[in-house]
């Protein structure tokens, strides 16, 4: 047997009415990368919150042994003192403070007089930043560096706390493939120096790439632990464990029935940055999508895909927008989202919590919001009718919820995404723009969303899909456009598209 | 699916009932408390009649303030000053210049609306923070008010004007020197309407198979409201009857309750307060929502200026000082969120009444102004603390 750093024994945690964790066991050995996987709501984050003391000892049953010693953490500070550091999915950095200030927030480097020693702070900060290969000044503001680098700051911060066991909750969900790979390589590098990591992720290829072991959690219970080199360690095997059945086809098949008619066409579309007017975000882009067709936009983050979509959707992004937009062959000028919606265009945002849903309101409220006029007569809401259409839409989307009066903020990520899709399906779009429609949601919910896309094109509508997951684009689209640095770099037929080809378009563009 | 819902609807949950109606319960408790503290004087017909008349302007302001607060916890600090400006203008026009009442009233309300539009424009379309804009407005309109009044107190004696706001309704035949029956008639009509709408809404839901509250809950509610209403109307028969002022206040509350709960336009306020960006991307002009919230607040402040002038009979340079705070307090006591996106007109009415009962009770007991401020502040803080803590416990 190896050297066990952490053992969690029969952990059970109950919330009012819900058993979030039921007799979960987890064994992690020193110097390994241990992946924790499961569908949304399976209990991964709860387990890590138990470990880190976010849920204090006593609020759960079971035992935690760390370095062979029984631990009862009351707060996050207790676990950090032992070298257990958790980095959450939503980064806990303050945009208007510097890297150094963030790194020692709550843990300030003080001199004898009791005030902050800034020289020491920045010196220490840069020492840890070098450890993670971050070449920035420690006095740079967080808001001025990208998400990839922010993730590195979090890790450097963990090092400053003398981390022994690093827990990363979906560290790559907001990173593009390139940055994600860099991060994983970094973890492998640290492993050589003896750091133990637990990584929670939905991206199975990352697990295959970097993890030594994978523990699968389903419905609050541990299902199994797979060991690389001993058990079968493949994506299909993991999916089988996660959903409890083998999933042969990750992308539902559809008959490709692309019509000749063009649903949406954009010619010479140029968008400038909303604040720095001279900066061009999208440069002279032309593309089209036929009826009954799914097209994809691939590219790295910052390639200008979201900006392109939003600028088309009623100029909801950017300034000095020029170019021509045709819907059903007719030239239109959409000045705001309202006009876009009335021209049967829908944009499903990549950021459902910030730009998509009103989290404090019910599913019913959110479903009808974009087209309230459909359930109104003379400005007065017909509540009975509203409930009816919301019920229908919730059922059509397959959203799992006790009732349509449920606050969307209380739904899981996958169900929120379905509620968001329901909201836009309610507008009856002819052209549906999906921006990262499957980000941060589990395999089962992804499949449901792919089925909805297929249903849309079957009905002769057009779908534009922006995604950072290349397999998803290759699996779902008829054609794929590749963008980089605000320019269109290529167009691929889905049949001939491979990840390598897409990557080569992006890279060649850089040269 | 439907069985699950019926279960949820028919089970009586005491905890949920208490949390949901906490402010109503608080109002009842405070009312009973002051009833005993004042040896029953609180319930005298004259006091009960005055309770609503004294707080009428607070209710009108609070209706407008709720819309501002819904957009994201934004408040309008300029309301008291607009009241002074509009009230002052009306008084000067009527008394010093002898302008007709039928010209004065529309002109003054339009001036209030103009003040609202001025602020709404900066807040909605230029995105100046509401706090700053209305703080500016608070000084500017107070200044205009004093200029118009020439720093004097101006009284109004115009009978037509006073009658429009402060007369008591007299129905020939029903209301004589000896007895006043019209409140009971109107009360009975209102009760009939409440019971009719409860029955029709229930049968409508039953017909379509929608989720119902239990019959006891629905009818119990209707009966309690009806009983309180009838009792209040009975008290009014003992003291002068129904004031026109009361009609103004009730009509405005009903209109704003309808707007906020039943119209698409009202829902946009909740949407903006809940998540402005998502609302914008849903094709809703959020600038316009802000603009209208503040323009409307100006309109209602203008109307309030007239109500105050009519009730007090005169205006001076400090009329309306800190009135906006009563309106804001009522909204928050009544359950509006300080972050926007939630709050209702019935809640605001309860909040305003709670403050009103405390004020009146303490006045009857002869407790001074200073203590009234202390208690008012304490109640406001307690109400919000209770709201925050109870929603945290329920795990939201």
Short mmCIF file of C-alpha atoms in Angstrom, two decimals, chain A residues 95-399:
data_model
loop_
_atom_site.label_atom_id
_atom_site.label_comp_id
_atom_site.label_asym_id
_atom_site.label_seq_id
_atom_site.Cartn_x
_atom_site.Cartn_y
_atom_site.Cartn_z
CA UNK A 95 -10.78 42.63 -9.55
CA UNK A 96 -9.70 46.05 -8.34
CA UNK A 97 -6.89 44.83 -6.08
CA UNK A 98 -3.44 43.79 -7.22
CA UNK A 99 -2.23 40.21 -7.58
CA UNK A 100 -0.12 40.60 -4.44
CA UNK A 101 -2.95 42.07 -2.39
CA UNK A 102 -5.25 39.27 -3.46
CA UNK A 103 -2.70 36.63 -2.70
CA UNK A 104 -2.33 37.66 0.92
CA UNK A 105 -5.88 38.81 1.53
CA UNK A 106 -6.86 37.84 5.07
CA UNK A 107 -3.31 36.66 5.62
CA UNK A 108 -1.42 39.93 5.25
CA UNK A 109 2.32 40.17 5.65
CA UNK A 110 2.75 42.55 8.55
CA UNK A 111 5.85 44.14 9.98
CA UNK A 112 6.63 44.69 13.65
CA UNK A 113 4.49 47.80 13.86
CA UNK A 114 1.46 45.82 12.71
CA UNK A 115 0.92 47.43 9.35
CA UNK A 116 1.32 45.78 6.00
CA UNK A 117 4.84 45.40 4.70
CA UNK A 118 4.27 45.97 1.01
CA UNK A 119 7.82 45.20 -0.11
CA UNK A 120 7.68 41.83 1.59
CA UNK A 121 4.17 41.19 0.25
CA UNK A 122 5.12 41.79 -3.37
CA UNK A 123 8.41 39.99 -3.06
CA UNK A 124 6.73 36.90 -1.61
CA UNK A 125 3.95 37.11 -4.15
CA UNK A 126 6.34 37.14 -7.07
CA UNK A 127 8.25 34.21 -5.59
CA UNK A 128 5.07 32.11 -5.61
CA UNK A 129 4.04 33.43 -9.00
CA UNK A 130 7.33 32.18 -10.43
CA UNK A 131 6.53 28.75 -8.97
CA UNK A 132 3.45 28.57 -11.16
CA UNK A 133 5.14 30.17 -14.15
CA UNK A 134 3.23 33.42 -14.03
CA UNK A 135 5.31 36.24 -15.43
CA UNK A 136 3.48 39.34 -14.33
CA UNK A 137 4.23 42.06 -11.88
CA UNK A 138 2.60 41.36 -8.52
CA UNK A 139 1.29 44.91 -8.67
CA UNK A 140 -0.88 44.24 -11.72
CA UNK A 141 -4.59 44.53 -11.04
CA UNK A 142 -6.55 41.27 -11.27
CA UNK A 143 -8.98 42.79 -13.76
CA UNK A 144 -6.12 43.39 -16.19
CA UNK A 145 -5.15 39.72 -16.55
CA UNK A 146 -7.13 36.97 -18.28
CA UNK A 147 -9.05 34.15 -16.60
CA UNK A 148 -6.25 31.71 -17.35
CA UNK A 149 -3.78 33.81 -15.44
CA UNK A 150 -6.29 34.45 -12.67
CA UNK A 151 -6.51 30.71 -12.18
CA UNK A 152 -2.72 30.68 -11.82
CA UNK A 153 -2.93 33.43 -9.22
CA UNK A 154 -5.29 31.25 -7.21
CA UNK A 155 -2.79 28.41 -7.34
CA UNK A 156 0.07 30.71 -6.39
CA UNK A 157 -2.10 31.86 -3.50
CA UNK A 158 -2.46 28.24 -2.45
CA UNK A 159 1.32 27.89 -2.49
CA UNK A 160 1.62 30.93 -0.27
CA UNK A 161 -0.46 29.00 2.25
CA UNK A 162 2.04 26.15 2.10
CA UNK A 163 -0.35 23.79 0.36
CA UNK A 164 0.02 20.02 0.71
CA UNK A 165 -3.33 18.96 -0.69
CA UNK A 166 -4.76 21.12 -3.43
CA UNK A 167 -8.43 20.82 -4.35
CA UNK A 168 -9.53 22.31 -7.64
CA UNK A 169 -13.26 22.61 -8.36
CA UNK A 170 -13.74 22.76 -12.13
CA UNK A 171 -10.53 24.67 -12.68
CA UNK A 172 -10.77 24.63 -16.47
CA UNK A 173 -14.47 25.35 -16.98
CA UNK A 174 -13.81 28.95 -17.94
CA UNK A 175 -10.53 28.32 -19.76
CA UNK A 176 -9.97 27.60 -23.42
CA UNK A 177 -8.27 24.37 -24.48
CA UNK A 178 -4.83 25.88 -24.62
CA UNK A 179 -4.92 27.45 -21.17
CA UNK A 180 -6.56 24.33 -19.77
CA UNK A 181 -3.77 22.13 -21.03
CA UNK A 182 -1.20 24.46 -19.56
CA UNK A 183 -2.90 24.24 -16.20
CA UNK A 184 -3.04 20.46 -16.27
CA UNK A 185 0.62 20.25 -17.26
CA UNK A 186 1.39 22.45 -14.30
CA UNK A 187 -0.43 20.03 -11.99
CA UNK A 188 1.55 17.12 -13.40
CA UNK A 189 4.71 19.16 -12.82
CA UNK A 190 3.76 19.79 -9.18
CA UNK A 191 2.99 16.15 -8.71
CA UNK A 192 6.64 15.38 -9.35
CA UNK A 193 7.46 17.65 -6.43
CA UNK A 194 5.11 15.73 -4.19
CA UNK A 195 1.97 17.84 -4.27
CA UNK A 196 -1.29 15.94 -4.01
CA UNK A 197 -4.27 17.29 -5.93
CA UNK A 198 -7.95 16.50 -6.08
CA UNK A 199 -9.56 17.77 -9.24
CA UNK A 200 -13.28 18.04 -9.87
CA UNK A 201 -14.13 18.33 -13.53
CA UNK A 202 -16.70 17.49 -16.15
CA UNK A 203 -14.13 17.23 -18.89
CA UNK A 204 -13.36 13.57 -19.20
CA UNK A 205 -10.46 14.01 -21.59
CA UNK A 206 -8.69 16.05 -18.91
CA UNK A 207 -9.10 13.21 -16.43
CA UNK A 208 -7.66 10.73 -18.87
CA UNK A 209 -4.84 13.17 -19.53
CA UNK A 210 -3.70 13.98 -16.02
CA UNK A 211 -5.35 11.89 -13.31
CA UNK A 212 -3.93 8.79 -11.65
CA UNK A 213 -7.20 7.76 -10.10
CA UNK A 214 -10.81 8.68 -10.56
CA UNK A 215 -13.52 8.32 -7.94
CA UNK A 216 -17.03 8.40 -9.30
CA UNK A 217 -19.89 9.79 -7.23
CA UNK A 218 -23.51 9.33 -8.17
CA UNK A 219 -26.53 10.55 -6.21
CA UNK A 220 -24.47 11.20 -3.09
CA UNK A 221 -22.74 7.82 -2.94
CA UNK A 222 -19.35 6.64 -4.10
CA UNK A 223 -19.75 4.20 -6.95
CA UNK A 224 -16.18 3.15 -7.64
CA UNK A 225 -12.60 4.27 -7.87
CA UNK A 226 -10.76 3.61 -11.12
CA UNK A 227 -6.98 3.41 -11.09
CA UNK A 228 -4.97 4.25 -14.17
CA UNK A 229 -2.98 1.25 -15.30
CA UNK A 230 -5.07 -1.20 -13.29
CA UNK A 231 -8.65 -0.65 -14.40
CA UNK A 232 -9.92 0.32 -17.79
CA UNK A 233 -9.38 4.08 -17.77
CA UNK A 234 -11.30 5.52 -20.72
CA UNK A 235 -13.97 8.15 -21.29
CA UNK A 236 -16.59 5.53 -22.08
CA UNK A 237 -15.80 3.59 -18.94
CA UNK A 238 -16.11 6.73 -16.81
CA UNK A 239 -19.37 7.76 -18.42
CA UNK A 240 -20.72 4.32 -17.71
CA UNK A 241 -19.90 4.80 -14.05
CA UNK A 242 -21.39 8.29 -13.98
CA UNK A 243 -24.72 7.60 -15.57
CA UNK A 244 -24.95 4.01 -14.43
CA UNK A 245 -25.25 2.69 -17.97
CA UNK A 246 -23.02 2.67 -21.01
CA UNK A 247 -23.60 5.60 -23.33
CA UNK A 248 -22.74 4.52 -26.81
CA UNK A 249 -23.63 7.64 -28.61
CA UNK A 250 -22.74 10.93 -27.08
CA UNK A 251 -24.26 12.86 -29.97
CA UNK A 252 -27.72 11.92 -31.16
CA UNK A 253 -27.89 11.24 -34.86
CA UNK A 254 -30.03 13.24 -37.21
CA UNK A 255 -30.76 13.18 -40.87
CA UNK A 256 -28.91 16.03 -42.45
CA UNK A 257 -31.55 17.93 -44.36
CA UNK A 258 -29.95 21.24 -45.16
CA UNK A 259 -32.19 23.41 -47.34
CA UNK A 260 -30.91 25.70 -50.06
CA UNK A 261 -32.64 28.66 -48.51
CA UNK A 262 -30.46 30.80 -46.32
CA UNK A 263 -31.79 31.57 -42.86
CA UNK A 264 -29.27 34.16 -41.82
CA UNK A 265 -26.43 35.75 -43.68
CA UNK A 266 -23.87 38.25 -42.51
CA UNK A 267 -21.68 40.24 -44.88
CA UNK A 268 -18.56 42.22 -43.99
CA UNK A 269 -19.50 42.49 -40.34
CA UNK A 270 -17.13 44.63 -38.31
CA UNK A 271 -17.49 45.38 -34.61
CA UNK A 272 -15.50 47.76 -32.45
CA UNK A 273 -14.87 47.43 -28.74
CA UNK A 274 -17.53 49.25 -26.65
CA UNK A 275 -14.97 51.14 -24.55
CA UNK A 276 -11.83 51.32 -26.69
CA UNK A 277 -13.46 52.43 -29.88
CA UNK A 278 -10.39 52.07 -32.06
CA UNK A 279 -10.01 48.38 -31.14
CA UNK A 280 -11.62 46.04 -33.66
CA UNK A 281 -13.17 42.96 -32.05
CA UNK A 282 -14.61 41.38 -35.18
CA UNK A 283 -13.08 42.25 -38.50
CA UNK A 284 -14.93 41.97 -41.79
CA UNK A 285 -16.72 38.69 -41.11
CA UNK A 286 -19.07 37.06 -43.59
CA UNK A 287 -20.90 33.83 -43.04
CA UNK A 288 -24.28 32.25 -43.58
CA UNK A 289 -26.46 29.52 -42.16
CA UNK A 290 -29.06 27.66 -44.21
CA UNK A 291 -32.41 26.50 -43.02
CA UNK A 292 -32.17 23.10 -41.39
CA UNK A 293 -28.48 23.58 -40.76
CA UNK A 294 -26.34 23.67 -37.66
CA UNK A 295 -23.17 25.68 -37.99
CA UNK A 296 -20.47 25.95 -35.39
CA UNK A 297 -17.97 28.59 -34.40
CA UNK A 298 -14.71 27.30 -33.03
CA UNK A 299 -11.81 29.28 -31.68
CA UNK A 300 -9.94 30.25 -28.56
CA UNK A 301 -11.31 32.54 -25.94
CA UNK A 302 -11.14 36.12 -27.05
CA UNK A 303 -11.52 35.10 -30.69
CA UNK A 304 -14.55 37.36 -30.95
CA UNK A 305 -17.24 34.71 -31.29
CA UNK A 306 -19.50 35.81 -28.44
CA UNK A 307 -19.01 39.42 -29.49
CA UNK A 308 -20.00 38.54 -33.06
CA UNK A 309 -23.15 36.78 -31.90
CA UNK A 310 -24.17 39.53 -29.53
CA UNK A 311 -23.54 42.28 -32.05
CA UNK A 312 -25.79 40.46 -34.51
CA UNK A 313 -28.43 40.06 -31.80
CA UNK A 314 -29.68 43.62 -31.86
CA UNK A 315 -26.31 45.27 -31.32
CA UNK A 316 -26.18 44.13 -27.72
CA UNK A 317 -22.39 44.36 -27.84
CA UNK A 318 -19.91 46.78 -29.37
CA UNK A 319 -19.88 50.12 -31.14
CA UNK A 320 -19.44 51.31 -34.72
CA UNK A 321 -20.96 48.11 -36.03
CA UNK A 322 -20.88 47.97 -39.81
CA UNK A 323 -21.86 45.30 -42.29
CA UNK A 324 -25.04 43.80 -43.63
CA UNK A 325 -27.38 41.34 -42.03
CA UNK A 326 -29.91 39.31 -44.01
CA UNK A 327 -32.69 37.24 -42.51
CA UNK A 328 -34.55 34.99 -44.94
CA UNK A 329 -32.84 36.87 -47.74
CA UNK A 330 -34.13 40.21 -46.55
CA UNK A 331 -31.80 42.90 -45.38
CA UNK A 332 -32.57 44.02 -41.85
CA UNK A 333 -31.19 46.51 -39.41
CA UNK A 334 -31.70 45.32 -35.83
CA UNK A 335 -31.11 48.19 -33.45
CA UNK A 336 -31.83 46.42 -30.15
CA UNK A 337 -32.60 42.97 -28.76
CA UNK A 338 -36.32 43.70 -28.92
CA UNK A 339 -36.20 44.06 -32.70
CA UNK A 340 -33.98 40.99 -32.97
CA UNK A 341 -36.51 38.93 -31.02
CA UNK A 342 -39.33 40.15 -33.24
CA UNK A 343 -37.30 39.11 -36.28
CA UNK A 344 -37.23 35.61 -34.77
CA UNK A 345 -33.64 35.67 -33.71
CA UNK A 346 -32.65 34.25 -30.34
CA UNK A 347 -29.34 34.40 -28.51
CA UNK A 348 -28.78 31.96 -25.65
CA UNK A 349 -25.95 33.41 -23.63
CA UNK A 350 -22.84 31.58 -22.45
CA UNK A 351 -23.27 33.05 -18.98
CA UNK A 352 -26.69 31.92 -17.84
CA UNK A 353 -26.36 33.35 -14.35
CA UNK A 354 -25.24 36.83 -15.34
CA UNK A 355 -26.83 37.43 -18.73
CA UNK A 356 -29.48 34.79 -19.03
CA UNK A 357 -31.73 34.16 -16.09
CA UNK A 358 -33.26 36.09 -13.24
CA UNK A 359 -32.18 33.73 -10.51
CA UNK A 360 -34.50 35.05 -7.81
CA UNK A 361 -37.59 34.55 -9.95
CA UNK A 362 -39.54 31.44 -10.89
CA UNK A 363 -39.24 29.28 -13.97
CA UNK A 364 -42.60 30.67 -15.07
CA UNK A 365 -41.38 34.26 -14.78
CA UNK A 366 -38.21 33.53 -16.72
CA UNK A 367 -39.88 31.48 -19.43
CA UNK A 368 -42.21 34.20 -20.60
CA UNK A 369 -39.97 37.22 -20.01
CA UNK A 370 -38.64 37.68 -23.53
CA UNK A 371 -42.09 37.47 -25.12
CA UNK A 372 -44.50 38.53 -22.40
CA UNK A 373 -46.74 39.95 -25.11
CA UNK A 374 -47.58 36.37 -26.11
CA UNK A 375 -49.43 35.81 -22.82
CA UNK A 376 -50.81 39.33 -22.53
CA UNK A 377 -53.87 41.02 -23.81
CA UNK A 378 -53.71 44.81 -23.79
CA UNK A 379 -50.71 44.70 -21.49
CA UNK A 380 -52.43 42.61 -18.85
CA UNK A 381 -50.91 39.23 -18.13
CA UNK A 382 -53.19 36.25 -18.48
CA UNK A 383 -51.75 34.28 -15.56
CA UNK A 384 -53.66 31.13 -16.34
CA UNK A 385 -52.33 31.05 -19.86
CA UNK A 386 -48.87 31.95 -18.64
CA UNK A 387 -48.80 28.99 -16.27
CA UNK A 388 -49.98 26.73 -19.04
CA UNK A 389 -47.29 27.73 -21.53
CA UNK A 390 -44.60 27.62 -18.84
CA UNK A 391 -45.69 24.09 -17.87
CA UNK A 392 -45.59 23.03 -21.50
CA UNK A 393 -42.18 24.52 -22.11
CA UNK A 394 -40.74 23.01 -18.93
CA UNK A 395 -42.01 19.62 -20.00
CA UNK A 396 -40.73 20.02 -23.55
CA UNK A 397 -37.27 20.92 -22.28
CA UNK A 398 -37.26 18.06 -19.78
CA UNK A 399 -36.37 20.41 -16.92
#
